[in-house]
XYZ file of C-alpha atoms in Angstrom:
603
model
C 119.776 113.993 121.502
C 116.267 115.615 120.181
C 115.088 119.021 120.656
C 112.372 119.822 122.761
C 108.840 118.472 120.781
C 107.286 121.215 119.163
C 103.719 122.083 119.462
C 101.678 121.962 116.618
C 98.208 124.944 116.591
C 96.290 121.158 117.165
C 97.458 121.594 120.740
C 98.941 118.481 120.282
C 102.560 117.595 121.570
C 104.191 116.797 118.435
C 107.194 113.847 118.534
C 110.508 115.147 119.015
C 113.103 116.477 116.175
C 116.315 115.396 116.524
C 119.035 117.750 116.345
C 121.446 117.963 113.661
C 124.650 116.554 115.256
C 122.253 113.318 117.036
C 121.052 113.048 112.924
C 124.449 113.313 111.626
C 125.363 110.392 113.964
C 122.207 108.475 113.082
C 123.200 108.454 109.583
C 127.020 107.435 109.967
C 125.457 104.376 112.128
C 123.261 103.759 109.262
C 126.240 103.689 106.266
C 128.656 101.773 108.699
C 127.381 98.381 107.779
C 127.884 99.257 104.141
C 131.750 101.179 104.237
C 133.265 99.292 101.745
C 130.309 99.776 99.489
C 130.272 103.295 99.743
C 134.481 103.390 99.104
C 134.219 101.623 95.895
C 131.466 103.636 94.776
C 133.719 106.634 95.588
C 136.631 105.623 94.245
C 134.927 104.570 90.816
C 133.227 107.709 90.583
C 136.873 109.665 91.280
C 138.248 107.592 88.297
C 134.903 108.155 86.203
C 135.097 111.943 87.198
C 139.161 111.915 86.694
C 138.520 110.351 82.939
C 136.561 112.797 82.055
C 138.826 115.973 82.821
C 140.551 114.764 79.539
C 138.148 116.110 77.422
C 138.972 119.797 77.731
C 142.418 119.084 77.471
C 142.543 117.273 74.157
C 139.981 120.004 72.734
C 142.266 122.447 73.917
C 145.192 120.270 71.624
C 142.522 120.435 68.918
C 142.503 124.188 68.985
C 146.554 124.426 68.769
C 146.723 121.866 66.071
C 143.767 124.301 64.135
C 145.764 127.680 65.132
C 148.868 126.482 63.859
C 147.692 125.283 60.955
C 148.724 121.767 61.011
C 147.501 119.178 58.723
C 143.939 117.400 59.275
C 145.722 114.196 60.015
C 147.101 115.235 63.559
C 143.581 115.783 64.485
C 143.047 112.072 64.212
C 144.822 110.992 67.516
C 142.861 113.956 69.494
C 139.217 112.596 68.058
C 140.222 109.331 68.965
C 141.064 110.282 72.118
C 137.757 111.758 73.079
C 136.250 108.551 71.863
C 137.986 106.617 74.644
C 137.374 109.396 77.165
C 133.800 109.048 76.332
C 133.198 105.266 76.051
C 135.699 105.024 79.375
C 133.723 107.364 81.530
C 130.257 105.991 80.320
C 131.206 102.557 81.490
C 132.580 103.734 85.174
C 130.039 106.605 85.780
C 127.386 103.646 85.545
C 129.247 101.680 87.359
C 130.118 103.890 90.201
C 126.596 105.618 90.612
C 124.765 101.751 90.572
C 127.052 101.296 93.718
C 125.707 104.469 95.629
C 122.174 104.090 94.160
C 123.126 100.512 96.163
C 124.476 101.956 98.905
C 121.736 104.864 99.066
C 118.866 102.536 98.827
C 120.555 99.898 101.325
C 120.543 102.734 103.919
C 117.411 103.321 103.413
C 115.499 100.144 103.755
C 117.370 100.273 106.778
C 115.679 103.596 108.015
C 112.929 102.029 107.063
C 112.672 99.128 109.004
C 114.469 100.956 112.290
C 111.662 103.425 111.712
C 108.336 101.222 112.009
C 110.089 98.295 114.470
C 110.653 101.590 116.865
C 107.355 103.521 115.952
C 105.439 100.518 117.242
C 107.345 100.372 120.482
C 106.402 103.836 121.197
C 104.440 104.608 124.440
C 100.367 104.335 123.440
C 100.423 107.687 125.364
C 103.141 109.116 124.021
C 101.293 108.715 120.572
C 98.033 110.173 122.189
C 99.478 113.141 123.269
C 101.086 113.753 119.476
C 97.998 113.015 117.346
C 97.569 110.210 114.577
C 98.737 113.395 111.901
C 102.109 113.482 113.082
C 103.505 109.841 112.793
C 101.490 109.576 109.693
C 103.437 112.958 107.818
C 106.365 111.176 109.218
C 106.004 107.452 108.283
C 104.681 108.925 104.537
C 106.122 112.702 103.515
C 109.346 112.323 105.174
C 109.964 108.780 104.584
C 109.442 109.868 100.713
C 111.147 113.120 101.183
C 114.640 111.128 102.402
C 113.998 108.484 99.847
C 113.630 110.701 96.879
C 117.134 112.827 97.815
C 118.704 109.265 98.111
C 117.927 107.827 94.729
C 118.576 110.736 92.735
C 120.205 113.885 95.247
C 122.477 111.074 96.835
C 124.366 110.041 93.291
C 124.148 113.269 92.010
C 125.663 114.919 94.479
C 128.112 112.525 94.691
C 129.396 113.243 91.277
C 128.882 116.824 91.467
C 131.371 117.578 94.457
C 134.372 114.947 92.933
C 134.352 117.081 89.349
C 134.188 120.550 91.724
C 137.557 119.634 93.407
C 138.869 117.915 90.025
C 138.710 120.269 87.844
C 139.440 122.945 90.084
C 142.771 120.791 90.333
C 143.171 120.604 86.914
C 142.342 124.107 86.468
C 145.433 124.670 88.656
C 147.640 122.319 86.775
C 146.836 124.432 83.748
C 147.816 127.588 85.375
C 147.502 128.613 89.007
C 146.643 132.145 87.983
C 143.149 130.281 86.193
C 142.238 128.662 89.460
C 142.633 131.786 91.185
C 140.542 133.542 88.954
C 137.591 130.971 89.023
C 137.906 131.282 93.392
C 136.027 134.512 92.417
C 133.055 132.989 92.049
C 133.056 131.058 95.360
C 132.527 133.987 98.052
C 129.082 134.650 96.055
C 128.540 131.015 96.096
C 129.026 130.666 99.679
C 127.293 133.444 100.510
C 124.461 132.269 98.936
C 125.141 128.669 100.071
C 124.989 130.271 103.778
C 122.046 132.783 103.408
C 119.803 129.161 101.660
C 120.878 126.919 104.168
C 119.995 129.623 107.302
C 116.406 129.921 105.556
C 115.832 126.262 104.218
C 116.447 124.533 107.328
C 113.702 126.249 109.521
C 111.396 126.835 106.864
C 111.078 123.222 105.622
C 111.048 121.868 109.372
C 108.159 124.576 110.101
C 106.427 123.270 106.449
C 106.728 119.191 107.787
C 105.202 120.642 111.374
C 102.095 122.226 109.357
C 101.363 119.536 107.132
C 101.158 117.604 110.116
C 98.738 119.517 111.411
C 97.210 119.628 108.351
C 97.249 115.663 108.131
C 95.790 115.604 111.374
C 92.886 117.818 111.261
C 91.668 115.568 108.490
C 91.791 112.691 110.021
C 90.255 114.325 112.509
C 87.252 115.683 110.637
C 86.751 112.557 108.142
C 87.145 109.988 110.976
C 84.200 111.217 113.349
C 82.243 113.153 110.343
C 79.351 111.544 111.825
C 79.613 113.531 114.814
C 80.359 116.719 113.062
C 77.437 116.463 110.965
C 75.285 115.427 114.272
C 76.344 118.919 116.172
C 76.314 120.576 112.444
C 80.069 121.337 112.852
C 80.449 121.238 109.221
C 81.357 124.797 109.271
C 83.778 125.077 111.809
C 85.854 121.980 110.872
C 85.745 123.114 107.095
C 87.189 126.410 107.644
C 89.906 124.452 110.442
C 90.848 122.372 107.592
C 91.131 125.397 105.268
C 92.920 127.850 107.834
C 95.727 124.891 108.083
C 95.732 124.118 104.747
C 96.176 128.313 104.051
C 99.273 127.936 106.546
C 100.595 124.964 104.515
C 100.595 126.349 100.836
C 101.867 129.946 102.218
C 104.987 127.821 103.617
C 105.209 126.080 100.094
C 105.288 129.534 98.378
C 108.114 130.412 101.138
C 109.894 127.579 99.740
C 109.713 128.577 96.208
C 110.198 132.338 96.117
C 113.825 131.022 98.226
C 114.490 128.886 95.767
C 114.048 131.511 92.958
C 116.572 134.199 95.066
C 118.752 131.288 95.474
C 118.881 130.547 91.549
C 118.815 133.933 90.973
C 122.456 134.588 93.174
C 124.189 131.322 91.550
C 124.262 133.428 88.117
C 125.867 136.223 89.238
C 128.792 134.201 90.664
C 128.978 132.088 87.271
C 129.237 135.569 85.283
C 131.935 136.471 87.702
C 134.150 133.422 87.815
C 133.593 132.884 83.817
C 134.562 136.347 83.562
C 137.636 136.445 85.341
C 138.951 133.081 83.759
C 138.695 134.732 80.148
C 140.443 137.904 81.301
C 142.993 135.827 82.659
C 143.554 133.719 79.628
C 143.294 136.912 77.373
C 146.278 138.605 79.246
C 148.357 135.112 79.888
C 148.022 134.183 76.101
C 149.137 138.128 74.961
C 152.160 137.812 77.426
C 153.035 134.522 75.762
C 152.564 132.389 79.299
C 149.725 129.998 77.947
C 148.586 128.880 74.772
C 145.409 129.556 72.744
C 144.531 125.793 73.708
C 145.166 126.171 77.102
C 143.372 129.254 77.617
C 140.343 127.256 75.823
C 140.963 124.550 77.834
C 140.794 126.543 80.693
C 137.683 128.494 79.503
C 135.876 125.204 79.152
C 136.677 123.874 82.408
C 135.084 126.579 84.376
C 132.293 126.165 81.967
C 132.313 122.380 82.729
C 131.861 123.604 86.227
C 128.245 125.248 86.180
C 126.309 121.798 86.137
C 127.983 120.428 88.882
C 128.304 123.232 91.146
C 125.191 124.451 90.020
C 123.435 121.028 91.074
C 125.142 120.253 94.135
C 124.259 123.833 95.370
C 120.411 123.068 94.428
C 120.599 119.693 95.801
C 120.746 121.774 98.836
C 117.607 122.326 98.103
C 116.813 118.807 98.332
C 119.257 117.546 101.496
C 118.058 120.393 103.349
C 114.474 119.249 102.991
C 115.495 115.573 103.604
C 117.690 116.710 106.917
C 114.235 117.746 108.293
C 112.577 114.645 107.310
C 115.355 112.646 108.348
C 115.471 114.814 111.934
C 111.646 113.959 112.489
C 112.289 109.770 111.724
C 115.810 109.992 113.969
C 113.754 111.888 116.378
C 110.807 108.851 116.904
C 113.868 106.230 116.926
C 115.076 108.107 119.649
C 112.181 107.925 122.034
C 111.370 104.482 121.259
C 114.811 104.115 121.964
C 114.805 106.041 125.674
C 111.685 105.909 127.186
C 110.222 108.845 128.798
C 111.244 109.636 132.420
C 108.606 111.427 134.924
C 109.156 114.521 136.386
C 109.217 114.341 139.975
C 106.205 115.487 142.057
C 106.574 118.544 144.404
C 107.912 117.083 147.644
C 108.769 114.047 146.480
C 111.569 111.883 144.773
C 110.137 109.444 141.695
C 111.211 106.752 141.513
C 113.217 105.106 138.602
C 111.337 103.187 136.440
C 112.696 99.838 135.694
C 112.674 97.422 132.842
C 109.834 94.582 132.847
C 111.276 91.160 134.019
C 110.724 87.935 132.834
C 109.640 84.701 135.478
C 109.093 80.901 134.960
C 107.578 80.977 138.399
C 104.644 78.591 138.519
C 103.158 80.533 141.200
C 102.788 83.642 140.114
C 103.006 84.408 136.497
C 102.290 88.514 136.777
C 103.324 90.360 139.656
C 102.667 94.245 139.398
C 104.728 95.657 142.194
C 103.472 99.753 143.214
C 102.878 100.972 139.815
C 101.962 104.454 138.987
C 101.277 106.671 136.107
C 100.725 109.987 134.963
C 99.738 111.182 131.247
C 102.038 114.403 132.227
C 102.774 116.092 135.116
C 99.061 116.817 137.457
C 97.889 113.870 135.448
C 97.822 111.014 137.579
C 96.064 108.200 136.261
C 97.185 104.769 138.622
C 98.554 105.167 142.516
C 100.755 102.551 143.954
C 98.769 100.153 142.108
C 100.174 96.110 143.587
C 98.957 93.056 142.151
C 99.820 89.297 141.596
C 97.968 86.995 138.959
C 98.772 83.404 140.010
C 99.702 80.815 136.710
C 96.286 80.066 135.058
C 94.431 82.265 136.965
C 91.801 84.802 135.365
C 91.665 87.897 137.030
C 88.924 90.984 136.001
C 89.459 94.438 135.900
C 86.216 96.288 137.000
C 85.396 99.901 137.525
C 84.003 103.284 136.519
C 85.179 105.237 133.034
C 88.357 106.445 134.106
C 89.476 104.821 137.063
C 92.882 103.127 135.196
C 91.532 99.870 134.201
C 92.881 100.578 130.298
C 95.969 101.744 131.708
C 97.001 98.688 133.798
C 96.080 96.648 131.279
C 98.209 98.216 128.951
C 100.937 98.342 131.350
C 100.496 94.667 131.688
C 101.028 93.799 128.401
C 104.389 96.015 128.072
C 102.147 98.026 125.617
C 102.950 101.211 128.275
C 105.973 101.903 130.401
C 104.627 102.723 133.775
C 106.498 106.599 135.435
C 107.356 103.861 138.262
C 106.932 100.922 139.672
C 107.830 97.398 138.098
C 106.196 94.398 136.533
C 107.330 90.952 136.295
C 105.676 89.251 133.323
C 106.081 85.664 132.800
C 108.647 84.254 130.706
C 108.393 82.607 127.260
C 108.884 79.065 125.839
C 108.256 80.482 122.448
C 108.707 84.171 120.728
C 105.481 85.721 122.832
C 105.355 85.714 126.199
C 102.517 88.655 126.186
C 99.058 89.130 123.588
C 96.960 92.328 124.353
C 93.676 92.609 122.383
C 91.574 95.507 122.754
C 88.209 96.829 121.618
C 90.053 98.431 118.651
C 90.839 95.500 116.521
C 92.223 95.971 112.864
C 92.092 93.753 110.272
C 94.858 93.536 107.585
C 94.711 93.712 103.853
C 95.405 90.722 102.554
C 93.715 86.821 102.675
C 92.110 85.741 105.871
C 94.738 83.303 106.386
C 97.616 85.896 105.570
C 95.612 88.080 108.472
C 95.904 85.214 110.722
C 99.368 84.203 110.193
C 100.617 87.385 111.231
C 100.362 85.872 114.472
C 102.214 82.390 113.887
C 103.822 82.495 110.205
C 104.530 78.739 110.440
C 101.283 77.971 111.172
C 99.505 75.351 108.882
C 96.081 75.592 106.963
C 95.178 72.816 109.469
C 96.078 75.380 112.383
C 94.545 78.158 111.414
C 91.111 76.131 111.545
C 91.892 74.818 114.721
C 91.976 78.466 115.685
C 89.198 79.377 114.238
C 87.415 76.783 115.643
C 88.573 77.066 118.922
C 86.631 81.064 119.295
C 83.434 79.589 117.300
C 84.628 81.426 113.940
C 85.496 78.296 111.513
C 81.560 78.144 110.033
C 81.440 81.842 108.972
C 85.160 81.803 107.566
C 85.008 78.747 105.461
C 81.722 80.628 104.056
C 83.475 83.912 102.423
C 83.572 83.326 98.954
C 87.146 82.312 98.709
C 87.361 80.540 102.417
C 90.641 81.291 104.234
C 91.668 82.407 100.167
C 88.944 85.196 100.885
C 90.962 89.208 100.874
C 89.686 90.625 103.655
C 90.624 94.411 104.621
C 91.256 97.146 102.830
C 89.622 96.879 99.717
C 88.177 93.271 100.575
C 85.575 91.391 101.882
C 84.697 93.608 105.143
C 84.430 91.800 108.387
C 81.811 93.189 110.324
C 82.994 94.079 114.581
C 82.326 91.103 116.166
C 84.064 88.624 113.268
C 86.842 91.337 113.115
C 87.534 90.594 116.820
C 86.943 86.659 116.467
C 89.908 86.897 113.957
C 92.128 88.970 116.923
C 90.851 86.542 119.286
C 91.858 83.826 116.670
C 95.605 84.892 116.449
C 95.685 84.765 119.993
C 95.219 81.728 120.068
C 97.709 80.836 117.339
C 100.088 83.287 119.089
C 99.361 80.852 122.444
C 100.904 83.485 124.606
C 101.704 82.916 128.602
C 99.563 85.644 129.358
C 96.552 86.993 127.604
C 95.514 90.730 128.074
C 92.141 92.009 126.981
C 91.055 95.414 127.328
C 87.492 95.748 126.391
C 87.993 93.065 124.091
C 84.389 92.491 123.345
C 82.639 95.809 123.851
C 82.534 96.730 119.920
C 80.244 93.684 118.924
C 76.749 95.177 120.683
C 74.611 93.155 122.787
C 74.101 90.121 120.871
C 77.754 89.630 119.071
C 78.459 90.547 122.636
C 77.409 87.089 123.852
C 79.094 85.466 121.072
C 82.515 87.401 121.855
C 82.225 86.150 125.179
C 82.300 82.667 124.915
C 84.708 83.042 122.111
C 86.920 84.887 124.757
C 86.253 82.120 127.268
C 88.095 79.250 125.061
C 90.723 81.607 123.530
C 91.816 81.872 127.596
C 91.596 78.632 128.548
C 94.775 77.049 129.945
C 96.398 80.190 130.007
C 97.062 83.416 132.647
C 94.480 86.201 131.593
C 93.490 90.011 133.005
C 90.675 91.348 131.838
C 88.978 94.641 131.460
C 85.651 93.639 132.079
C 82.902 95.875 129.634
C 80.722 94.002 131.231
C 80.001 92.011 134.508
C 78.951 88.931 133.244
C 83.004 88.433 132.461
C 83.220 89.618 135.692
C 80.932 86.389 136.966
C 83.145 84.009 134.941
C 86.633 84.975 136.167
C 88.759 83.636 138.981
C 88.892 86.862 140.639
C 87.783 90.464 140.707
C 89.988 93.382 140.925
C 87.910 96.711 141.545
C 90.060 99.812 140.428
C 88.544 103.599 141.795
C 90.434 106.414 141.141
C 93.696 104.642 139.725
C 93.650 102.441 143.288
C 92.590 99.001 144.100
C 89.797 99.315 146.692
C 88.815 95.673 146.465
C 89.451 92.218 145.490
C 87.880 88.608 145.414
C 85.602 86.502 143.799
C 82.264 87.816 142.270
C 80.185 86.154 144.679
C 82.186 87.376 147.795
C 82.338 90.986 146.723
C 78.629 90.729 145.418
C 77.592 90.011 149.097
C 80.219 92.712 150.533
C 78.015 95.493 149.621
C 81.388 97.608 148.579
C 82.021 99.442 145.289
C 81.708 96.157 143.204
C 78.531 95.665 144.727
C 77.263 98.832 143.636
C 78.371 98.349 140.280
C 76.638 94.787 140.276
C 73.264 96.488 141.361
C 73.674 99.449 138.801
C 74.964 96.604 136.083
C 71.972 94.235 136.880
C 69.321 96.901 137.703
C 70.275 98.285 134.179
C 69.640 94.678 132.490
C 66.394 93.559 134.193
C 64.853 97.075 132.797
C 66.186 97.320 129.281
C 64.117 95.725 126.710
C 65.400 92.443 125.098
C 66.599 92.412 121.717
């Protein structure tokens, strides 16, 4: 379960939070795998912890032996003694916190992975509607916030709570009467455990939410600086990025001044409970009920107990920010995990979405049965759409900015779960049934041939030139200085549009899908890579069942069929040369289209 997504001053719908009890559960599935790791890590760390009660004993003996006035030799078994303790608990703390360092950092490669396999099924509208900022705070601050409490807050606290209830154990062993006088401390510490944890939790949830914000207004502002410069927005988006930034570093001081108050109430319960314990052993020791050594003994244990309690009360500090980030990651597995349902229109019942099926059908390898979709509720985007691509058969998607034709696509390619209606996609011989490439084509850091085997990771050197080959792209690839060798990306050789979407079109072809989806696929290159993209499209489809948004009409000329979308509806379909002559909406768009071309100026 998730709480309702919050709403960051972007206007954006932020991804949902998942509540505590839903991220409680998240985290048992998580450590269930790994049980009998996590035992024997405990039950090391009880005998590490259990070892190393003995020391305050034995000093305790020391002290007797030195009252009384013994000789030096009976301190020899005591030293020797606390030798062994130490060299004993050494060897099984290391032991035990290497197994939940293990354990913790198992868990979280697991988070990890269940974390980016379900942030890339996410709805592409679904991410729209939160911003880039959010998933990005997510994947990055609280990925690193949960990782840092699990590599050192995880063992740590581990450790910390075993010696609490030990030596509170021993302390009672000793004499009840010093265990009850250490309890004194523990309403204060609770108290101040309770009055943290109220504060923390909201506060550090309310510090990820503006950081995303933050995040996002700066991707904002740096990715389409051109444009703010061009309007002379400098202004406006600088003092944006400075008013969230303001809101950020006022939450961060939040965070610190509680973190001082919460210091500054742990050492008034240690001056308490240390108090009490030495009054105690004061009157037991002048009524003859304890020793001088066991009063020390005692004394020390309750000293012994300000690092641990001490830490695993601050590492509340820590797993209070890490619940958050934890929350925000369970929260995006979540709605990967349960798609988004519509809400019904006034007047009338929605129906239920239902899963995409699979077909071997030679007949038809697509069938898109009264599909419709709404980015929100009054935000209808595709009515009732029907539609059948036939095995082989290229079919274009034509129509004016806004009509759906991105949508349907998407919708297609299982890229976007339509609010109802179903699809039948066609099923797979091989691991992809489905390839969508769109106008927004990223290349990967890393060699060209690392780039390209993303697609098929079996695929031989020999393969990937057949690929390249096969969308005109083999001459300008075996020309980078290092060939397929060459780092491209990030840092690398840059790839300009049009060779950064031969390389997309390139693992398609590797990826040799059923069904090929391209959405605008060649529409970044510019009029002359544009005619180069083209053909390159036209061989990576060959032999295989394609839709295409058409960017512009001459793929329109070269497909099978036509498809005009208006308004989110189908209004026509055919051939070009049939709808050319029909004088309907695709004929208008041909005469705008070619009227357009015979008066622009050639390049």
């Amino acid at each position: 379960m998730t709480t309702p997504s919050p709403t960051a001053d972007t206007g954006a719908e932020l991804l949902p939070i998942a509540t505590p009890a839903r991220t409680r559960a998240a985290l048992r599935t998580l450590i269930r795998p790994d049980r009998s790791l996590a035992l024997t890590g405990l039950g090391i760390l009880v005998a590490a912890t259990a070892v190393g009660l003995l020391v305050q004993p034995v000093l305790g003996r020391i002290v007797d032996i030195v009252a009384d006035g013994r000789p030096a030799g009976d301190l020899t078994l005591p030293v020797v003694l606390l030798v062994a303790v130490a060299v004993v608990q050494g060897l099984t703390t290391t032991l035990g916190l290497t197994r939940i360092a293990r354990l913790g950092e198992t868990v979280l490669a697991r988070l990890r992975e269940r974390f980016v396999e379900r942030a890339l099924n996410l709805p592409a509208d679904r991410l729209e509607r939160a911003g880039a900022g959010d998933l990005t705070a997510r994947v990055t601050g609280d990925v690193a916030r949960v990782a840092e409490a699990v590599r050192s807050a995880l063992p740590e606290m581990a450790r910390s709570v075993l010696a609490i209830l030990l030596t509170l154990g021993a302390l009672a062993l000793l004499d009840v009467r010093f265990l009850l006088a250490a309890l004194l401390a523990v309403p204060v510490q609770l108290l101040t455990a309770r009055w943290y944890v109220r504060r923390a939790l909201t506060l550090y949830a309310d510090q990820r939410v503006a950081n995303g914000a933050q995040q996002q207004q700066l991707l904002e502002t740096i990715g389409g600086a051109v444009t703010v410069r061009g309007h002379r927005l400098e202004e406006q988006h600088t003092e944006r990025s400075a008013g969230r930034s303001r809101k950020a570093v006022d939450l961060t001081m939040r965070s610190v001044n509680l973190v001082l108050g919460f210091y500054g109430r742990l050492h008034i319960a240690e001056y308490i409970g240390l108090a009490a314990v030495l009054i105690a052993g004061f009157w037991l020791v002048r009524d003859g009920a304890v020793s001088i050594g066991t009063a020390t003994a005692a004394a020390l244990y309750f000293h012994s107990l300000f690092g641990p309690v001490n830490a695993a009360l601050v590492l509340l500090d820590d797993a209070q920010s890490a619940a958050a980030g934890l929350a925000r990651l369970v929260g995006v597995t979540d709605l990967a995990e349960l798609p988004e349902q519509p809400e019904p229109t006034a007047g009338k019942a929605a129906p239920v979405s239902v899963p995409r099926q699979r077909t071997a059908s030679s007949e038809a390898a697509v069938t898109v049965h009264e599909v419709s979709h709404a980015y929100g509720p009054g935000r209808p985007v595709l009515h009732e759409v029907s539609l059948t691509l036939k095995a082989g058969e290229h079919v274009a998607l034509v129509g004016t900015s806004g009509a759906g034709k991105s949508t349907l696509a998407r919708i297609v390619a299982g890229v976007q779960q339509p609010t109802t209606g179903t699809v039948t996609a066609p099923a797979s011989t091989g691991e992809t049934s489905v390839v969508l490439v769109t106008q927004e084509v990223h290349v990967f850091t890393g060699t060209l041939a690392e780039d390209l085997r993303l697609a098929r990771p079996d695929a031989t050197d020999a393969d990937l030139r057949t690929a390249l080959s096969t969308v005109y792209a083999l001459d300008w690839a075996e020309a980078l200085p290092d060939g397929l060798a060459t780092v491209v990306g990030e840092g690398g050789h840059r790839l300009d549009p049009a060779r950064a979407q031969q390389l997309a079109l390139a693992r398609l072809v590797l990826a040799d899908p059923a069904l090929a989806v391209l959405d605008e696929a060649t529409a970044e290159a510019g009029s002359a890579g544009a005619r180069v993209l083209e053909r390159s499209a036209e061989a990576a489809l060959a032999g295989r069942t394609a839709l295409v948004v058409a960017h512009r009409l001459t793929q329109a000329v070269a497909a099978d069929r036509v498809v005009v979308l208006e308004a989110g509806r189908v209004v026509e379909s055919g051939p070009h040369d049939e709808l050319r002559d029909a004088d309907g909406p695709y004929a208008a768009l041909w005469r705008a289209w070619s009227g357009s071309r015979t008066r622009a100026p050639h390049p």
